[in-house]
XYZ file of C-alpha atoms in Angstrom:
519
model
C -30.472 10.823 17.612
C -29.612 7.163 18.169
C -29.526 5.599 21.602
C -25.776 5.054 21.261
C -25.218 8.707 20.372
C -27.501 9.780 23.219
C -25.565 7.536 25.638
C -22.400 9.521 25.003
C -24.173 12.890 25.041
C -25.710 12.129 28.454
C -22.307 11.485 30.058
C -20.503 14.556 31.377
C -17.072 14.892 29.714
C -14.308 13.421 31.829
C -11.223 15.424 32.643
C -7.802 14.165 31.562
C -7.127 13.245 35.201
C -10.367 11.228 35.269
C -9.228 9.317 32.205
C -5.833 8.623 33.758
C -7.564 7.239 36.857
C -9.905 5.077 34.780
C -7.072 3.762 32.617
C -4.970 2.872 35.659
C -7.770 0.915 37.290
C -9.289 -0.673 34.166
C -9.657 -4.427 34.835
C -8.753 -5.386 31.277
C -6.083 -7.888 32.330
C -8.768 -10.241 33.539
C -9.110 -11.123 29.838
C -6.370 -9.291 27.918
C -2.597 -9.714 27.904
C 0.163 -7.122 28.083
C 1.046 -7.342 24.401
C 4.733 -7.162 23.413
C 6.318 -4.066 21.894
C 8.403 -5.840 19.270
C 11.470 -4.552 17.428
C 11.262 -4.358 13.623
C 14.911 -4.607 12.505
C 14.391 -4.772 8.730
C 12.223 -1.706 8.352
C 14.212 0.139 11.060
C 17.377 -0.254 9.008
C 15.605 0.732 5.802
C 14.073 3.911 7.254
C 16.996 4.925 9.484
C 14.934 4.956 12.694
C 14.230 2.522 15.525
C 10.735 1.184 14.902
C 8.713 -0.979 17.286
C 5.356 -2.668 16.805
C 2.744 -3.090 19.549
C 1.402 -6.607 18.951
C -2.313 -6.295 19.709
C -2.885 -9.182 17.318
C -1.668 -11.389 20.189
C -4.834 -10.711 22.207
C -7.243 -13.666 22.637
C -9.535 -12.140 19.974
C -6.557 -11.027 17.822
C -7.466 -7.355 18.264
C -7.293 -4.492 20.784
C -11.100 -4.216 20.829
C -11.340 -6.640 23.745
C -9.888 -4.009 26.111
C -12.606 -1.393 25.644
C -15.493 -3.856 25.500
C -14.480 -5.602 28.709
C -13.799 -2.353 30.561
C -17.306 -1.062 29.800
C -19.109 -4.354 30.403
C -17.334 -4.962 33.723
C -18.980 -1.782 35.048
C -22.575 -2.795 34.258
C -25.071 -2.868 37.103
C -26.553 -6.180 38.178
C -29.797 -5.315 36.379
C -27.923 -4.488 33.184
C -25.950 -7.738 33.351
C -29.138 -9.697 33.823
C -30.786 -8.029 30.809
C -27.759 -8.593 28.571
C -25.870 -6.480 26.061
C -26.031 -5.933 22.324
C -23.565 -4.597 19.767
C -23.295 -4.117 16.024
C -20.078 -5.113 14.325
C -18.697 -6.960 11.332
C -15.547 -8.121 13.086
C -13.222 -7.249 15.942
C -15.609 -5.392 18.266
C -18.077 -8.261 17.923
C -15.531 -10.778 19.168
C -14.447 -8.489 22.012
C -18.038 -8.124 23.234
C -18.717 -11.859 22.855
C -15.634 -12.891 24.828
C -16.301 -10.268 27.518
C -19.845 -11.550 27.872
C -18.600 -15.103 28.250
C -16.125 -14.070 30.942
C -18.645 -11.941 32.870
C -21.626 -14.262 32.484
C -23.538 -11.677 30.445
C -25.623 -12.673 27.438
C -24.142 -10.909 24.400
C -26.073 -10.469 21.172
C -24.196 -9.249 18.115
C -25.926 -7.951 15.001
C -23.691 -8.505 11.981
C -24.335 -7.609 8.328
C -25.380 -10.526 6.138
C -22.250 -9.877 4.084
C -19.923 -10.714 7.021
C -17.421 -13.471 6.106
C -18.098 -16.828 7.767
C -14.737 -16.764 9.591
C -15.837 -13.694 11.580
C -19.311 -15.043 12.327
C -17.757 -18.313 13.530
C -15.298 -16.381 15.680
C -18.094 -14.562 17.510
C -20.051 -17.764 18.063
C -16.947 -19.536 19.361
C -16.838 -16.981 22.205
C -20.486 -17.623 23.057
C -22.019 -14.658 21.254
C -25.560 -14.859 19.885
C -25.284 -13.744 16.250
C -28.104 -12.078 14.327
C -27.376 -11.530 10.629
C -29.234 -8.448 9.424
C -28.805 -5.848 6.705
C -26.302 -5.460 3.915
C -23.894 -3.093 5.693
C -22.808 -1.899 9.144
C -25.275 0.999 9.306
C -28.249 -1.329 8.767
C -26.900 -3.778 11.351
C -26.384 -0.961 13.864
C -29.920 0.351 13.366
C -31.258 -3.140 14.060
C -29.094 -3.500 17.180
C -30.371 -0.207 18.594
C -33.957 -1.213 17.795
C -33.482 -4.498 19.689
C -31.794 -2.751 22.629
C -34.790 -0.485 23.039
C -37.289 -3.341 22.651
C -35.598 -5.758 25.098
C -33.718 -3.496 27.500
C -30.263 -4.601 26.330
C -27.321 -2.288 27.031
C -25.811 -1.134 23.737
C -22.012 -1.486 23.741
C -20.659 1.023 21.200
C -17.434 0.264 19.322
C -15.573 3.467 20.209
C -17.543 6.513 21.411
C -17.876 5.931 25.157
C -15.540 6.969 28.017
C -15.222 3.398 29.321
C -14.382 2.084 25.842
C -11.811 4.850 25.375
C -10.249 4.213 28.810
C -9.991 0.494 28.065
C -8.116 1.193 24.837
C -5.943 3.702 26.695
C -4.284 0.856 28.601
C -2.305 0.250 25.399
C -0.636 3.648 25.764
C 0.262 3.004 29.383
C 1.911 -0.289 28.414
C 3.881 1.332 25.597
C 5.364 3.940 27.950
C 6.309 1.223 30.442
C 7.882 -0.886 27.690
C 9.913 1.971 26.171
C 10.261 5.224 28.054
C 12.380 6.770 25.288
C 9.829 6.999 22.493
C 9.809 10.113 20.304
C 6.690 9.374 18.221
C 3.642 7.112 18.531
C 1.487 6.465 15.450
C -2.145 5.504 16.058
C -4.813 4.127 13.698
C -8.120 5.981 13.511
C -11.523 4.585 12.619
C -14.017 5.916 15.148
C -11.167 7.307 17.256
C -11.362 5.165 20.412
C -7.801 3.861 20.431
C -6.319 7.200 19.320
C -8.199 9.125 22.021
C -7.386 6.657 24.785
C -3.675 6.384 24.014
C -3.239 10.122 23.393
C -4.902 11.204 26.647
C -2.601 9.044 28.800
C 0.599 9.676 26.824
C 0.196 13.453 26.881
C -0.247 13.463 30.655
C 2.712 11.230 31.467
C 5.176 12.110 28.664
C 3.890 15.197 26.832
C 7.065 15.524 24.743
C 6.134 12.393 22.755
C 4.531 13.319 19.444
C 1.239 11.488 18.874
C 0.321 11.111 15.198
C -3.098 9.936 13.997
C -3.270 7.847 10.817
C -6.346 7.443 8.614
C -7.130 5.713 5.342
C -7.577 8.290 2.586
C -11.026 6.996 1.714
C -12.386 7.045 5.294
C -10.676 10.074 6.862
C -13.467 11.113 9.229
C -11.121 12.634 11.852
C -9.388 14.835 9.290
C -12.763 15.986 8.005
C -13.849 16.783 11.574
C -10.640 18.680 12.349
C -11.065 20.724 9.161
C -14.698 21.506 10.050
C -14.069 22.038 13.768
C -16.661 19.401 14.679
C -17.621 15.835 13.736
C -19.112 15.540 10.265
C -20.553 12.564 8.392
C -18.744 11.440 5.259
C -20.921 10.622 2.255
C -19.058 7.388 1.505
C -16.121 5.437 2.905
C -13.880 2.836 1.295
C -14.156 -0.611 2.811
C -10.796 -2.200 2.002
C -9.560 -1.392 5.529
C -12.970 -2.346 6.929
C -11.890 -2.066 10.567
C -11.561 1.717 10.159
C -14.339 2.280 7.602
C -16.233 4.785 9.764
C -18.253 7.682 8.333
C -18.302 9.822 11.494
C -15.744 10.202 14.273
C -17.118 9.742 17.790
C -17.983 12.941 19.661
C -15.931 12.132 22.757
C -13.064 10.605 20.805
C -13.001 13.729 18.619
C -12.861 16.004 21.666
C -9.845 14.158 23.000
C -8.099 13.803 19.644
C -8.565 17.483 18.861
C -6.880 18.352 22.167
C -4.081 15.783 22.278
C -3.158 14.659 18.746
C -0.091 16.479 17.379
C -0.597 15.716 13.695
C -2.624 13.600 11.283
C -1.693 11.815 8.066
C -3.656 9.790 5.529
C -2.514 6.823 3.431
C -3.731 4.948 0.371
C -4.872 1.329 0.137
C -1.662 0.491 -1.738
C 0.428 1.935 1.109
C -1.557 -0.157 3.593
C -0.839 -3.274 1.510
C 2.865 -2.445 1.556
C 2.719 -2.120 5.359
C 1.044 -5.547 5.646
C 4.031 -6.926 3.750
C 6.512 -5.047 5.994
C 4.907 -6.514 9.112
C 5.084 -10.010 7.668
C 8.734 -9.650 6.682
C 9.755 -8.433 10.159
C 7.485 -10.519 12.382
C 5.918 -13.264 10.209
C 2.532 -11.986 11.459
C -0.257 -11.425 8.940
C -2.085 -8.200 9.714
C -5.551 -7.272 8.566
C -5.502 -4.081 6.438
C -6.684 -1.784 9.238
C -4.148 -3.446 11.543
C -1.297 -2.210 9.332
C -2.744 1.281 8.869
C -0.618 3.075 11.453
C 2.636 1.552 10.139
C 1.730 2.807 6.677
C 1.278 6.270 8.182
C 4.585 6.028 10.023
C 6.391 5.267 6.766
C 4.821 8.197 4.926
C 5.432 10.560 7.862
C 9.113 9.572 8.061
C 9.490 10.293 4.349
C 7.641 13.611 4.467
C 9.464 14.936 7.545
C 12.824 13.258 6.882
C 12.977 11.754 10.371
C 16.269 10.080 11.296
C 17.544 8.293 14.410
C 14.207 8.581 16.237
C 12.378 6.040 18.411
C 9.048 5.346 16.704
C 6.259 3.030 17.807
C 3.103 1.898 16.074
C 0.336 -0.649 16.615
C -0.635 -3.851 14.859
C -4.226 -3.344 15.925
C -5.804 -6.502 14.515
C -5.214 -9.702 12.550
C -8.709 -10.990 11.788
C -8.208 -11.022 8.052
C -9.961 -13.081 5.439
C -7.309 -15.317 3.857
C -8.569 -14.655 0.317
C -7.989 -10.912 0.715
C -4.234 -11.584 0.777
C -4.273 -11.977 -3.012
C -5.225 -8.316 -3.321
C -2.644 -7.302 -0.711
C 0.098 -9.178 -2.557
C -0.811 -7.588 -5.892
C -0.832 -4.062 -4.492
C 2.085 -4.130 -2.035
C 4.752 -3.413 -4.658
C 2.758 -0.460 -5.954
C 2.380 0.839 -2.412
C 6.147 0.702 -1.934
C 6.723 2.405 -5.302
C 8.660 -0.691 -6.333
C 6.503 -1.191 -9.405
C 5.069 1.179 -11.978
C 2.195 0.570 -14.390
C 2.253 2.200 -17.825
C 0.065 2.310 -20.904
C 2.365 2.642 -23.923
C 1.555 2.905 -27.627
C 4.084 1.040 -29.799
C 4.193 0.494 -33.562
C 2.627 -2.757 -34.801
C 5.668 -4.325 -36.465
C 8.150 -7.123 -35.926
C 10.784 -6.225 -33.327
C 8.753 -3.425 -31.740
C 8.702 -5.099 -28.320
C 12.479 -5.588 -28.441
C 12.997 -1.908 -29.273
C 10.677 -0.958 -26.432
C 12.629 -3.102 -23.944
C 15.903 -1.504 -25.085
C 14.514 1.900 -24.113
C 13.735 0.473 -20.665
C 17.469 -0.041 -20.287
C 17.462 -3.552 -18.882
C 14.892 -2.869 -16.192
C 12.770 -5.879 -15.279
C 9.304 -6.046 -16.869
C 6.840 -7.445 -14.311
C 3.782 -7.515 -16.571
C 3.102 -7.184 -20.290
C -0.405 -7.348 -21.759
C -1.012 -7.065 -25.469
C -3.447 -8.155 -28.162
C -3.385 -7.271 -31.845
C -6.168 -4.827 -32.696
C -4.762 -2.476 -35.348
C -2.263 -2.863 -38.194
C -0.524 0.412 -37.363
C -0.299 0.695 -33.571
C -0.724 -1.386 -30.441
C -1.531 -0.241 -26.891
C 0.313 -2.310 -24.294
C -0.152 -2.512 -20.527
C 3.278 -2.759 -18.870
C 4.502 -3.280 -15.312
C 8.100 -2.240 -14.559
C 10.167 -3.110 -11.486
C 11.518 0.021 -9.743
C 14.512 0.457 -7.469
C 14.199 4.191 -6.817
C 10.469 4.775 -6.675
C 8.625 7.611 -8.393
C 11.824 9.343 -9.476
C 12.829 6.289 -11.501
C 9.337 5.913 -12.967
C 9.384 9.562 -14.072
C 12.760 8.929 -15.708
C 11.416 5.861 -17.547
C 8.393 7.819 -18.768
C 10.632 10.633 -20.014
C 12.934 8.165 -21.839
C 9.957 6.506 -23.546
C 8.511 9.802 -24.705
C 11.941 10.837 -25.959
C 11.960 7.584 -27.915
C 8.721 8.547 -29.630
C 6.271 6.505 -27.555
C 2.953 7.804 -26.243
C 2.887 6.997 -22.513
C 0.338 7.221 -19.686
C 1.289 6.488 -16.051
C -1.464 4.253 -14.594
C 0.234 3.526 -11.241
C -2.375 5.567 -9.352
C -5.321 4.661 -11.574
C -7.619 2.518 -9.429
C -9.714 1.296 -12.342
C -6.613 0.191 -14.226
C -5.290 -1.718 -11.190
C -8.550 -3.425 -10.245
C -10.083 -4.169 -13.644
C -8.332 -3.113 -16.843
C -5.095 -5.045 -16.278
C -7.210 -8.220 -16.376
C -9.245 -7.192 -19.420
C -6.632 -6.354 -22.061
C -7.473 -7.552 -25.548
C -10.976 -6.500 -26.444
C -12.509 -3.521 -28.227
C -15.959 -3.150 -29.775
C -16.091 -3.751 -33.531
C -18.506 -0.867 -34.043
C -18.740 2.715 -32.876
C -20.821 2.771 -29.690
C -22.267 5.487 -27.502
C -20.802 3.807 -24.468
C -20.379 5.033 -20.902
C -18.388 3.214 -18.270
C -19.162 2.932 -14.532
C -17.483 1.250 -11.580
C -19.563 -0.179 -8.722
C -19.092 -1.747 -5.304
C -21.466 -4.719 -5.076
C -22.487 -5.984 -1.624
C -21.675 -9.690 -1.343
C -25.098 -11.152 -0.650
C -27.443 -13.407 -2.632
C -29.445 -11.448 -5.174
C -27.080 -8.473 -5.489
C -26.341 -9.148 -9.171
C -29.990 -9.920 -9.920
C -31.028 -6.615 -8.376
C -28.410 -4.821 -10.456
C -29.661 -6.427 -13.679
C -33.306 -5.831 -12.851
C -32.639 -2.160 -12.102
C -30.311 -1.347 -14.992
C -29.823 -4.278 -17.354
C -33.424 -4.460 -18.558
C -33.361 -0.805 -19.667
C -29.944 -0.413 -21.310
C -27.607 -2.767 -23.139
C -24.564 -3.838 -21.073
C -21.445 -3.662 -23.264
C -18.673 -4.468 -20.720
C -18.839 -6.411 -17.486
C -15.922 -7.322 -15.192
C -16.244 -8.529 -11.581
C -13.423 -8.762 -9.023
C -13.506 -9.879 -5.398
C -10.579 -10.491 -3.045
C -12.356 -11.961 -0.046
C -13.987 -8.719 1.096
C -17.673 -8.266 1.863
C -18.126 -6.354 -1.380
C -17.149 -6.958 -4.993
C -15.696 -4.500 -7.495
C -17.601 -4.317 -10.769
C -16.774 -2.450 -13.984
C -19.727 -2.147 -16.337
C -20.278 -0.411 -19.675
C -23.670 0.674 -21.019
C -24.864 1.868 -24.411
C -26.389 5.228 -23.525
C -27.752 8.079 -25.587
C -27.337 11.593 -24.193
C -31.091 11.705 -23.604
C -30.831 8.590 -21.402
C -28.448 10.065 -18.826
C -31.029 11.656 -16.507
C -33.131 8.480 -16.362
C -30.016 6.319 -15.991
C -28.725 8.400 -13.067
C -32.127 8.115 -11.384
C -31.915 4.324 -11.665
C -28.385 4.383 -10.229
C -29.653 6.197 -7.157
C -32.508 3.702 -6.880
C -30.003 0.847 -7.006
C -28.204 2.250 -3.949
C -24.752 0.795 -4.691
C -21.636 2.965 -4.574
C -20.751 4.000 -8.149
C -18.462 6.254 -10.183
C -18.500 7.405 -13.807
C -15.252 6.125 -15.410
C -15.929 7.157 -19.030
C -13.007 9.603 -19.125
C -10.564 7.209 -17.455
C -7.311 6.994 -19.498
C -6.963 3.216 -19.143
C -10.441 2.804 -20.664
C -9.417 5.007 -23.570
C -6.188 3.057 -24.126
C -7.484 -0.483 -23.927
C -11.269 -0.824 -24.065
C -12.894 2.026 -26.002
C -13.467 2.032 -29.757
C -10.707 4.027 -31.429
């Protein structure tokens, strides 16, 4: 058991009344502001509900994390302040701890993964934090922080699973009720559960009729997994696009409170998060980080699923510490997340006028992307993007029309490999029959990552395809093909485990079959 986990276990659970008291007297406004609850007229009109956005990006560290960190650190004993504090974080919590330390005169050390973007490291240092770069991911950085806390007597400041952290975040809920006492629903982002627990526990005591909905990313839904199991569980892997909520295990105390006070939970895809980033920009001109737009993405899906109309809905822009280069990915995926674009693989005859005939079947709809390269005298596989006005229903209609016209069609709109890699690789097939298998990887962005990959795999098996994509995140997306005999698979899988990178076998992926495999 880690020291941080033990810290929470050693604290007797607070009652709801205790939390209300602690939220009411939390001294967060010594550093934080009362963030505005801003109207969102464009999306309100589109969805037929009144939607408001809690602007936590306006905080001095551009995130809500300052509230919890300061509330906990302000309660340290004199001996603890003198010894200093330590935290592990790749972003928002780090800056909250650093600024709180500067305000309170407490030395703050932050252990950050070596893959952390420079903008975040600089942000922590600008608030006076002492940065130690260690490890290739959050778990390694956290282990180092706990080791240092035990060696030097530092107080470990956890990112979410502590009553004082939860109470600090709960001040957001109190503000929302004061800013609009007529809310029907509040949508809350969930990573480790601190903000969801804190807001839910105060809202349900003061205005229990308000529905509190938790929102998670599909690829890091640790609260949903815990609710299904009846207790916190550890996910094997989490996606890191929305890195602010990429948490493998919900906090014990935050789970207890969420299980009691959350009315419902919903998960959303990365594409839906990208669409929500765009919605926030169009209504407020603010640029959210992916995890900051998570709860709006959940609100949109929940409204659609439950056909909500004429309700007062509120959500939170929880952070805006985004890497500028990641916006390229967001821009590419936003239309897919809104179901305003569909991606299709279509087989057309290889003859003059075939593209014109294909476009006639589309019925004048706008083509957003068309990728083609001659590879066969009889048929050609094309990668097509189509602008949509009526979402999935229209895409289904287009697919049906194409099949009726004699075309073989595959819908790739939800095919992650097609969206990340294949759309940029159209035009190449092997000239010989190969025993090829295809794998996707997430590469940590640190010096030597590619060399380690090649040393582990590339010296044993021939690499037949290689495509690398990065959009400013702390990991890269790699698609790699290998010539493998059936007898090689056991040894190859052993080497994959030795490598330690996240991977997936993509050999049966339809976009690979359409565009990259030998026919």
